[in-house]
CSV table of C-alpha atoms and ligand atoms in Angstrom, one decimal:
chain,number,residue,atom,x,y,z
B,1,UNK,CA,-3.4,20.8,2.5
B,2,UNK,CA,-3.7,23.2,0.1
B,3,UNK,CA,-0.9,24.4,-2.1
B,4,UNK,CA,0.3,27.4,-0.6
B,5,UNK,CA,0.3,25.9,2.7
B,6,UNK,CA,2.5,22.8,1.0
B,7,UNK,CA,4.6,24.9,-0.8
B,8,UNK,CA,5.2,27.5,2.0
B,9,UNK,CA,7.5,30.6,0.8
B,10,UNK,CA,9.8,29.1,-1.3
B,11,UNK,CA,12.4,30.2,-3.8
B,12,UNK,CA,13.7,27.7,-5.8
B,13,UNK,CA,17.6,27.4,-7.9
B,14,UNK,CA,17.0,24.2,-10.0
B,15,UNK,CA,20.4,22.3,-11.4
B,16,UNK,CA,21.0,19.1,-12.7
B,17,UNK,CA,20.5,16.4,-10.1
B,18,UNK,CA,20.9,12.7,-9.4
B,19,UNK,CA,18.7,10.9,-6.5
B,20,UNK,CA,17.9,7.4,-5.6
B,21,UNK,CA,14.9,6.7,-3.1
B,22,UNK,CA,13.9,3.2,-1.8
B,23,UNK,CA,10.6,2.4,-0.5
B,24,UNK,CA,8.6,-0.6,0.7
B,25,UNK,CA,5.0,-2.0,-0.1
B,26,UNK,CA,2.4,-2.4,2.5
B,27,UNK,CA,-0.3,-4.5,3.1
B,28,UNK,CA,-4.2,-3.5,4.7
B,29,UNK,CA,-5.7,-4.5,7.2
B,30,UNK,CA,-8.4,-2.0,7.4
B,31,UNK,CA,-9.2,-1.5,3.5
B,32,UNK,CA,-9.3,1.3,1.2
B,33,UNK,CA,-11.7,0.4,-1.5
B,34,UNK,CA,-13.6,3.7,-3.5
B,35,UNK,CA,-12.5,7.1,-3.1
B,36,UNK,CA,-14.0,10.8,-3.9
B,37,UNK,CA,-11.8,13.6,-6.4
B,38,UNK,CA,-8.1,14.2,-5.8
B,39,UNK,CA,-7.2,10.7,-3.9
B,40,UNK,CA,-9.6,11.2,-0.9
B,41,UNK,CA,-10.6,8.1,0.6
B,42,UNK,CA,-13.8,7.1,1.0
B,43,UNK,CA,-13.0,5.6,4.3
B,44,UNK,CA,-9.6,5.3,6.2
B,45,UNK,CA,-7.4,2.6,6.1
B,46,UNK,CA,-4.6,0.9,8.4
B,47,UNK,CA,-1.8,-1.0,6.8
B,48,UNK,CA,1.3,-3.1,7.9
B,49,UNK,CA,4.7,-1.8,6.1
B,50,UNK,CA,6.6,-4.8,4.9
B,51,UNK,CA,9.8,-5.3,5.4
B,52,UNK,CA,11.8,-6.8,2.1
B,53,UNK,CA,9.4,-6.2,-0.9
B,54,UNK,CA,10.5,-2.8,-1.7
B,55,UNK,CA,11.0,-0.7,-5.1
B,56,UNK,CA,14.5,1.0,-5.8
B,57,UNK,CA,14.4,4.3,-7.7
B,58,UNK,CA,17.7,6.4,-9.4
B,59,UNK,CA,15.5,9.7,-10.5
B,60,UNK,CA,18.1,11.9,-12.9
B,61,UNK,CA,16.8,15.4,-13.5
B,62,UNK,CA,18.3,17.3,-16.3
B,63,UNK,CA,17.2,21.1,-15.7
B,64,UNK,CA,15.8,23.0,-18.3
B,65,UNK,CA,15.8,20.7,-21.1
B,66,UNK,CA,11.7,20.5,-22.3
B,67,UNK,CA,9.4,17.9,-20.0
B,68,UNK,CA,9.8,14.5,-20.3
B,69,UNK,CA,10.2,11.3,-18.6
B,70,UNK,CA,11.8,8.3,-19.7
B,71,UNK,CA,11.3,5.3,-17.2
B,72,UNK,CA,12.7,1.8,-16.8
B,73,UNK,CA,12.1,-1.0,-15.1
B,74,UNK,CA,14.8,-3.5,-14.0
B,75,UNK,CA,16.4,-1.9,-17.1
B,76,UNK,CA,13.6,-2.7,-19.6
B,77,UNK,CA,12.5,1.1,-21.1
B,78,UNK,CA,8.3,0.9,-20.0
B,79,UNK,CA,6.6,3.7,-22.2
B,80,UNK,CA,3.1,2.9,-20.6
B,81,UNK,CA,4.9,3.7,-16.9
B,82,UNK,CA,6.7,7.4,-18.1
B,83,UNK,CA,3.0,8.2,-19.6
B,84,UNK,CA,1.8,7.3,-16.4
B,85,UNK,CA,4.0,10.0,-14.8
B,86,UNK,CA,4.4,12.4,-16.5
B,87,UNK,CA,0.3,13.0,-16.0
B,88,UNK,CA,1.0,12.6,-12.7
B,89,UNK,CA,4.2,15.1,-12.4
B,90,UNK,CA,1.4,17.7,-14.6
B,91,UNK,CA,-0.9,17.1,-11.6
B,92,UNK,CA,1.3,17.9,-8.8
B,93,UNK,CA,2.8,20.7,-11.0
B,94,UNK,CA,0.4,23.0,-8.1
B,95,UNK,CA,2.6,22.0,-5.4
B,96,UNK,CA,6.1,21.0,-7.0
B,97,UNK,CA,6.4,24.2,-9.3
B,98,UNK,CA,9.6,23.4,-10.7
B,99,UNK,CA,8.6,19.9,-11.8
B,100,UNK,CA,8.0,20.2,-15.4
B,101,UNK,CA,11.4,22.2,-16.1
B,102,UNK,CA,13.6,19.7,-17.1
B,103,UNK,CA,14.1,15.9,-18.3
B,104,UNK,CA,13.7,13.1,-16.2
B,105,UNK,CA,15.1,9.4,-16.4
B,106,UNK,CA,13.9,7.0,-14.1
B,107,UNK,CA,15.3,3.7,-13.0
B,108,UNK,CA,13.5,1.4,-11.0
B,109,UNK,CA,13.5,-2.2,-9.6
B,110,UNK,CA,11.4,-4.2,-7.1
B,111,UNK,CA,12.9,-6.8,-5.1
B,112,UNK,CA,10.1,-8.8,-5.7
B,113,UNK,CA,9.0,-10.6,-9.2
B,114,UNK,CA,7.5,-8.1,-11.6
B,115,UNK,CA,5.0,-10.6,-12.5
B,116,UNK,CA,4.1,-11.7,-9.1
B,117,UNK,CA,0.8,-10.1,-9.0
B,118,UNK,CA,1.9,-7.8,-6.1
B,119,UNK,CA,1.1,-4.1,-6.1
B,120,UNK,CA,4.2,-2.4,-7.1
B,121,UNK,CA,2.2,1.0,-7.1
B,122,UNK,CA,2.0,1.2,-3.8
B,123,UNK,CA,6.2,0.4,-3.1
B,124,UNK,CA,6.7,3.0,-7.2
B,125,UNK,CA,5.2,5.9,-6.2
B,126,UNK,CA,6.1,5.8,-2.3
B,127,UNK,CA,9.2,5.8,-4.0
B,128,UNK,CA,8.9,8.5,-6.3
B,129,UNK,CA,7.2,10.9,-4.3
B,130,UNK,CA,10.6,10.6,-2.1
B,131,UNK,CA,12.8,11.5,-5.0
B,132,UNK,CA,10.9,14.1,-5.8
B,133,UNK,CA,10.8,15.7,-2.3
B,134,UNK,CA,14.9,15.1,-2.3
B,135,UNK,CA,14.9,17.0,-5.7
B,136,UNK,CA,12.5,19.7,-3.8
B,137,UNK,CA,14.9,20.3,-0.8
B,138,UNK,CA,18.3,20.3,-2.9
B,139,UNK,CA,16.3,23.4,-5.0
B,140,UNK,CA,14.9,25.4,-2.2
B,141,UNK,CA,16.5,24.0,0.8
B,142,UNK,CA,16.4,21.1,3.9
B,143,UNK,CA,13.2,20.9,5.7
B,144,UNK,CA,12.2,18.7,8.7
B,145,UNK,CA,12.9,14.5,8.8
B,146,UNK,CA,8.9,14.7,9.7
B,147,UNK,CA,7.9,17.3,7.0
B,148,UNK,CA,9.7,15.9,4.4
B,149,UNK,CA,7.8,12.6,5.2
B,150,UNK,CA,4.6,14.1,5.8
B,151,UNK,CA,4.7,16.1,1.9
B,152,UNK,CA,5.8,13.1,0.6
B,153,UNK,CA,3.0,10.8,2.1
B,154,UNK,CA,1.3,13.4,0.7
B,155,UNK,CA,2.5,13.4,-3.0
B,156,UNK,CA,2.5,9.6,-3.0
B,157,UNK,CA,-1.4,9.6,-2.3
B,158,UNK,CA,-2.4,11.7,-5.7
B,159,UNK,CA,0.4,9.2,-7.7
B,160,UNK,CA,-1.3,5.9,-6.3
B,161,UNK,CA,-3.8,5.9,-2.9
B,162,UNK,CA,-2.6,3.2,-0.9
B,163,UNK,CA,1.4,4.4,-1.7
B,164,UNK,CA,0.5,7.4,1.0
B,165,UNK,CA,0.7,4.5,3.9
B,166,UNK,CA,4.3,3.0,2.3
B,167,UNK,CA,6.3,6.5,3.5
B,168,UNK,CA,6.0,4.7,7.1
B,169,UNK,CA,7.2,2.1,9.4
B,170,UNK,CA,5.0,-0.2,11.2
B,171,UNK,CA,1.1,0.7,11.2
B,172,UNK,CA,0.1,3.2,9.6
B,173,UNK,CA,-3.2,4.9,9.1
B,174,UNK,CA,-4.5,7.0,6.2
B,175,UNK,CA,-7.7,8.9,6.4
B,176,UNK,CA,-9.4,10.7,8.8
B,177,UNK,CA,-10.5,8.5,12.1
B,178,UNK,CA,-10.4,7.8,15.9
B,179,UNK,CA,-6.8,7.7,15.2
B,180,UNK,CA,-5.0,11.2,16.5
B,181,UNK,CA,-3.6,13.3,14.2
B,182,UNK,CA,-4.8,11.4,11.4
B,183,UNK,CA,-5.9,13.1,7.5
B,184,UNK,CA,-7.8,11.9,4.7
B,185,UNK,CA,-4.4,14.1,2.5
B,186,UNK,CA,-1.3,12.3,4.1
B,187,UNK,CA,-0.9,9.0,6.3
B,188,UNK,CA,0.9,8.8,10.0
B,189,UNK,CA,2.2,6.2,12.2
B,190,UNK,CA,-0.3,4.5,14.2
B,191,UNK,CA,1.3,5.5,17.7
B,192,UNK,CA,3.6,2.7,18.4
B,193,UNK,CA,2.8,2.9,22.3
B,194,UNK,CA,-0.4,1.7,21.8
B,195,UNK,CA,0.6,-1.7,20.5
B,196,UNK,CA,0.6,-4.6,21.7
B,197,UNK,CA,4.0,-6.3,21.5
B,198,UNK,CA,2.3,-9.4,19.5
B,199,UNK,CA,1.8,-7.0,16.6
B,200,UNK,CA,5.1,-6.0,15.9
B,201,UNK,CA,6.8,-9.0,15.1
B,202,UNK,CA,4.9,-10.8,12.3
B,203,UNK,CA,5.3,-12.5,8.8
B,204,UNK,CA,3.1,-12.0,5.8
B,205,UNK,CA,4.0,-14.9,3.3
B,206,UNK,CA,2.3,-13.6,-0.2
B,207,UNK,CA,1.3,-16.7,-2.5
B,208,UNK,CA,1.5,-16.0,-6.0
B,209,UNK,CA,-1.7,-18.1,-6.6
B,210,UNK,CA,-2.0,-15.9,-10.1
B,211,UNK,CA,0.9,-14.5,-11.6
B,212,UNK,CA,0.4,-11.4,-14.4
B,213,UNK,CA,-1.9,-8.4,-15.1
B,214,UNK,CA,-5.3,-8.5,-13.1
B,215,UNK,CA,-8.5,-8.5,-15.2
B,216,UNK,CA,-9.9,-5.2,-13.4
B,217,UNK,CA,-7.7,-2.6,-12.3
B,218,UNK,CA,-8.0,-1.0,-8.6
B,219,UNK,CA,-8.3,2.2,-10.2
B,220,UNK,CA,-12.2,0.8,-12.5
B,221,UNK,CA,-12.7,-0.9,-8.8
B,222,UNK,CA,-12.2,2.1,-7.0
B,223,UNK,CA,-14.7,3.7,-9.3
B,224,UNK,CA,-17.2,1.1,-9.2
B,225,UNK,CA,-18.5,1.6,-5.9
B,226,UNK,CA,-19.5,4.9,-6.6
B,227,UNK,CA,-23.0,2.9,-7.5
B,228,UNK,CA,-22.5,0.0,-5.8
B,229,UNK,CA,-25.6,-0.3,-3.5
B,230,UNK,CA,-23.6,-1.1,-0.6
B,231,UNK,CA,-20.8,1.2,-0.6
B,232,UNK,CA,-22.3,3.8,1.8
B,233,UNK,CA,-23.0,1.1,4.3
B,234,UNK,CA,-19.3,-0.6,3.6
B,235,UNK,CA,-17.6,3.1,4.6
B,236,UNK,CA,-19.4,3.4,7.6
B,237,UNK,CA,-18.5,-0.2,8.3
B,238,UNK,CA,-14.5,0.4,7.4
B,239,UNK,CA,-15.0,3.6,10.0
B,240,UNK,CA,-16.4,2.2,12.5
B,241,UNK,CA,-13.8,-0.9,12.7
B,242,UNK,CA,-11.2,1.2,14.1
B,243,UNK,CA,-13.1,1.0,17.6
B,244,UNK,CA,-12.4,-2.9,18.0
B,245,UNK,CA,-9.1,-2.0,16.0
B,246,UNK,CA,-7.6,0.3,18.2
B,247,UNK,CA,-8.8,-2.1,21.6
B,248,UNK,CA,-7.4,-5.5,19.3
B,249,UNK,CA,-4.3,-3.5,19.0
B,250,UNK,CA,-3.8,-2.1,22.6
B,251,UNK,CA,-4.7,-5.6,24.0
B,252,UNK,CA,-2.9,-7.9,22.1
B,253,UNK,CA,-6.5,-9.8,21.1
B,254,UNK,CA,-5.2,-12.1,18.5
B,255,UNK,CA,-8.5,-13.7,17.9
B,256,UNK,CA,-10.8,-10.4,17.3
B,257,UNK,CA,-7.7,-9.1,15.1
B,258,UNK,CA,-7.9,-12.4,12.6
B,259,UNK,CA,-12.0,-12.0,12.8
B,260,UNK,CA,-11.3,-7.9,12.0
B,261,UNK,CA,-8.6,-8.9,8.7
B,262,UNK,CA,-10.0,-11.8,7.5
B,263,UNK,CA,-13.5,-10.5,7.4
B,264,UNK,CA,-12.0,-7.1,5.5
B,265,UNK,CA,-10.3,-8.8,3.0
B,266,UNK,CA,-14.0,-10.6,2.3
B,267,UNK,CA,-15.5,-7.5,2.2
B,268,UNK,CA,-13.3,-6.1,-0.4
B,269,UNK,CA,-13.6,-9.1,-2.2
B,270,UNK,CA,-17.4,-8.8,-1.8
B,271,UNK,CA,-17.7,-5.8,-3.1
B,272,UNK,CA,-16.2,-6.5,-6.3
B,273,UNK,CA,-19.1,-9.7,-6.8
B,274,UNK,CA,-21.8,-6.8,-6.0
B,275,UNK,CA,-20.4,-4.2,-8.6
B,276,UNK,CA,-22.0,-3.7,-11.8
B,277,UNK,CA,-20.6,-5.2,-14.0
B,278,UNK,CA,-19.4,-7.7,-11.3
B,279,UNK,CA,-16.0,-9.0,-11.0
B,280,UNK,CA,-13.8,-11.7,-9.2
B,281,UNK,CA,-10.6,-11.3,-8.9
B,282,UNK,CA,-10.0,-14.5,-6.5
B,283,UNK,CA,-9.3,-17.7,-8.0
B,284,UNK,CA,-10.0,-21.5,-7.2
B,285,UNK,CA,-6.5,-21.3,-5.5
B,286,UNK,CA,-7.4,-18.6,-3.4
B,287,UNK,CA,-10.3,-20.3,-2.4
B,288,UNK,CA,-8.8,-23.5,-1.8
B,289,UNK,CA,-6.0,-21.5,0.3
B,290,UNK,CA,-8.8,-19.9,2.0
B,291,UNK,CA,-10.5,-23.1,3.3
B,292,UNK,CA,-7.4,-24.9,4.2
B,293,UNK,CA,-6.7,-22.2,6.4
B,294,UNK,CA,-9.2,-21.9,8.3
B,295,UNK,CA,-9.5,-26.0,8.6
B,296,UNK,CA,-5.7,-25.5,9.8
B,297,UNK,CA,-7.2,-22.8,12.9
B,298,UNK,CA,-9.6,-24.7,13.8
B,299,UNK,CA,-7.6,-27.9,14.0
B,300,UNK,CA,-4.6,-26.3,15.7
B,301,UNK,CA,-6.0,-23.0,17.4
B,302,UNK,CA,-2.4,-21.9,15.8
B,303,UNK,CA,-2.8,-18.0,14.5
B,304,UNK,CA,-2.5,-18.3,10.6
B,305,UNK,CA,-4.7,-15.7,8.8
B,306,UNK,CA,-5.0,-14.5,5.7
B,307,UNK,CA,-6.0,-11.0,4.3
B,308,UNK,CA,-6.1,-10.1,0.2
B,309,UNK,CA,-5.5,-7.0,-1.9
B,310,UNK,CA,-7.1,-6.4,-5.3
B,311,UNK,CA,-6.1,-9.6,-6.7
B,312,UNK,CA,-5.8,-13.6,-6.8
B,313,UNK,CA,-2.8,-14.1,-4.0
B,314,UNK,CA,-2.9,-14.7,-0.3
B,315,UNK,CA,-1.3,-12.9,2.1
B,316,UNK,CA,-0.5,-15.8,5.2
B,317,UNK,CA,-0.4,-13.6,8.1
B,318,UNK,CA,1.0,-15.1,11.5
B,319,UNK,CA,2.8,-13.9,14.2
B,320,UNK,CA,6.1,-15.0,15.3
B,321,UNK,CA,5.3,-16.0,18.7
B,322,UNK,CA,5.9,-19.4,19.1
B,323,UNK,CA,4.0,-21.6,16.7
B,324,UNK,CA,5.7,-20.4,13.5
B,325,UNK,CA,8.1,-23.2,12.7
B,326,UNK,CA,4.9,-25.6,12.7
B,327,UNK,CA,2.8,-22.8,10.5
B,328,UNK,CA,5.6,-22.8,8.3
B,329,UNK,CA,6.1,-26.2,7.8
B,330,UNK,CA,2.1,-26.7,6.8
B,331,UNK,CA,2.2,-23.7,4.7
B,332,UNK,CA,5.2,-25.1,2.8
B,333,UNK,CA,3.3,-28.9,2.2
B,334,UNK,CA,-0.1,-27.8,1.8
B,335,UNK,CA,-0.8,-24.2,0.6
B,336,UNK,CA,2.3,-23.9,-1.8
B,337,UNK,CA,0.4,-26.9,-4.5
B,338,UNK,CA,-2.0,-23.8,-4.7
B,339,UNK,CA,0.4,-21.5,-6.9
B,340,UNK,CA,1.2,-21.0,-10.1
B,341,UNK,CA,4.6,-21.6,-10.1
B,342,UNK,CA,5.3,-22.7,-6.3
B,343,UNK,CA,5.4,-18.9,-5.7
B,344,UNK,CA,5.8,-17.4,-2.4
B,345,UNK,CA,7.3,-14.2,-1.2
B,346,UNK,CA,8.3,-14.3,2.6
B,347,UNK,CA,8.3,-10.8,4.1
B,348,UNK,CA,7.9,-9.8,7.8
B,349,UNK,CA,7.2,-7.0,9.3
B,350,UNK,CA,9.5,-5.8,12.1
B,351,UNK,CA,9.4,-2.9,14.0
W,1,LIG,O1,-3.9,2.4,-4.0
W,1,LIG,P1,-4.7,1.7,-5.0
W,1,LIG,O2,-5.6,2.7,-5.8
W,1,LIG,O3,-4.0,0.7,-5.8
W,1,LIG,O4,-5.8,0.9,-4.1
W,1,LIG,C1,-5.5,-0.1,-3.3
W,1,LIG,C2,-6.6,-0.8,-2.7
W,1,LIG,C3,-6.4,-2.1,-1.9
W,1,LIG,O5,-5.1,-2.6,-2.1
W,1,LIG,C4,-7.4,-3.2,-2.3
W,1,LIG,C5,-6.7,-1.8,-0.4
W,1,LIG,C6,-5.7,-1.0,0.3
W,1,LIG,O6,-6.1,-0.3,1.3
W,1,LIG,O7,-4.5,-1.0,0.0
């Protein structure tokens, strides 16, 4: 989208102005992992929406008073966060041109633990980017449910990738693939007709296996696979997994679906051992998690899977279709000695 067609022909009367926004993290299942200028993937991505991890945001805009931002989290003033966005409200400047005329103060909260380890970028700037297209409509007027949603998908990608996915229930897809009406600029809903009912009643359990900052940031992973060796071959691969994907889905295939994840999250995770430098962001936990679970599957034939983001802790996937209370129960007296602090967040995702 360029700017003129985001902005449209708008006039815009800018006032003082109290918002708040909630949004929700998500998790990949399909990853995004290295990217090209402006927040264009490399490869698309699908992603489940979760259901209770979510960031709260109160955005106060004081109009005309010079730029600046002033952010807290769970009432703790974080400088490091408003540097983070005011750069970011400079680089949307193109398609919000009111943005830097005034003062902002930003509250925020997740509703999981700060230190947890799990991406609050993702849940922040989802978040965010709906503030600010609330502020955009109250200055040049209401626009459509699905536009709004759709420019704010797209101002969440340039604040944080993988936020672009959080604007949605359900699946959701980001970047362009077999998937209709899908955009490497702004993610949609994977159409909800073409899922299997299996798929939209499931639980993603995170374990906090390593709580606290991660010793490589997404963004120096991101840009590591621009000479990674295998990154042309691992964006073809990413692309061409929404075949089986979209089939898995329609079909209900359980089995192919926790090959697909599981083998993702590896990937990711192998990419990061074949960058240069090389890192590892899993831990002995993770890989003690790791082989319990698949011990546990192959035991039980009961569908617990795991997928991982950029970091330590394990997402326990498993659908709620029968066999949870048992899954629970083993996940409670085996997997939980694995964390740091008996850390586990329980979130579903329901739609
Ligand atoms: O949105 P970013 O830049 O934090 O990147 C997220 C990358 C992964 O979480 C590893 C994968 C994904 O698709 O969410």
């Amino acid at each position: 989208m360029t700017a003129q067609e985001f902005l449209g022909k708008k006039k815009y009367t800018i006032h003082n102005q109290t918002v708040s926004e909630s949004c929700p993290s998500n998790i990949a299942l399909i990853k995004y992992w290295g990217k090209y200028e402006n927040q264009i993937p490399a490869n698309p991505s699908i992603s489940f929406t979760l259901n209770h991890c979510k960031t709260n945001t109160v955005m106060e805009f004081l109009a005309n008073e010079p730029f600046s931002v002033q952010t807290f989290l769970a009432g703790n003033e974080e400088v490091k966060f408003a540097e983070k966005i005011e750069k970011y409200f400079r680089n949307i400047e193109q398609y919000l041109p009111w943005i830097l005329q005034g003062k902002y103060i930003i509250k925020t909260e997740n509703t999981f633990p700060h230190s947890s380890g799990i991406a609050s970028s993702a849940s922040g700037f989802g978040a965010i980017a709906k503030c600010l297209m609330n502020l955009d409509e109250s200055f040049s007027g209401k626009t459509s449910e699905e536009e709004s949603l759709r420019k704010a998908s797209f101002l969440a990608r340039l604040g944080s990738g993988s936020a672009c996915r959080s604007l949605y229930n359900g699946l959701v897809v980001w970047g362009e693939s077999q998937v209709k009406g899908s955009s490497d600029l702004f993610a949609v809903q994977y159409p909800n007709d073409e899922i299997h009912d299996i798929f939209k009643d499931f639980n993603d359990w995170v374990l906090l296996i390593h709580e606290g900052q991660k010793s490589v940031s997404s963004t120096v992973g991101h840009g590591l696979m621009n000479t990674n060796p295998y990154a042309d071959r691992r964006f073809q691969e990413a692309r061409e997994n929404f075949e089986p994907m979209k089939e898995i889905l329609a079909v209900g295939d359980m089995k192919s679906f926790i090959k697909l994840v599981e083998h993702e999250a590896l990937t990711l995770h192998a990419m990061m051992m074949m960058s240069d430098p090389a890192f590892i962001l899993m831990k002995t936990g993770t890989l003690e998690v790791i082989n319990k679970v698949w011990n546990f599957r192959e035991e039980t034939g009961f569908p617990l899977f795991f997928t991982l983001d950029a970091g330590a802790n394990v997402h326990l996937l498993f659908p709620n279709a029968g066999s949870e209370e048992k899954i629970k129960s083993f996940i409670e007296s085996e997997l939980l000695q694995h964390t740091q602090n008996n850390g586990v967040v329980k979130d579903v995702m329901r739609f």
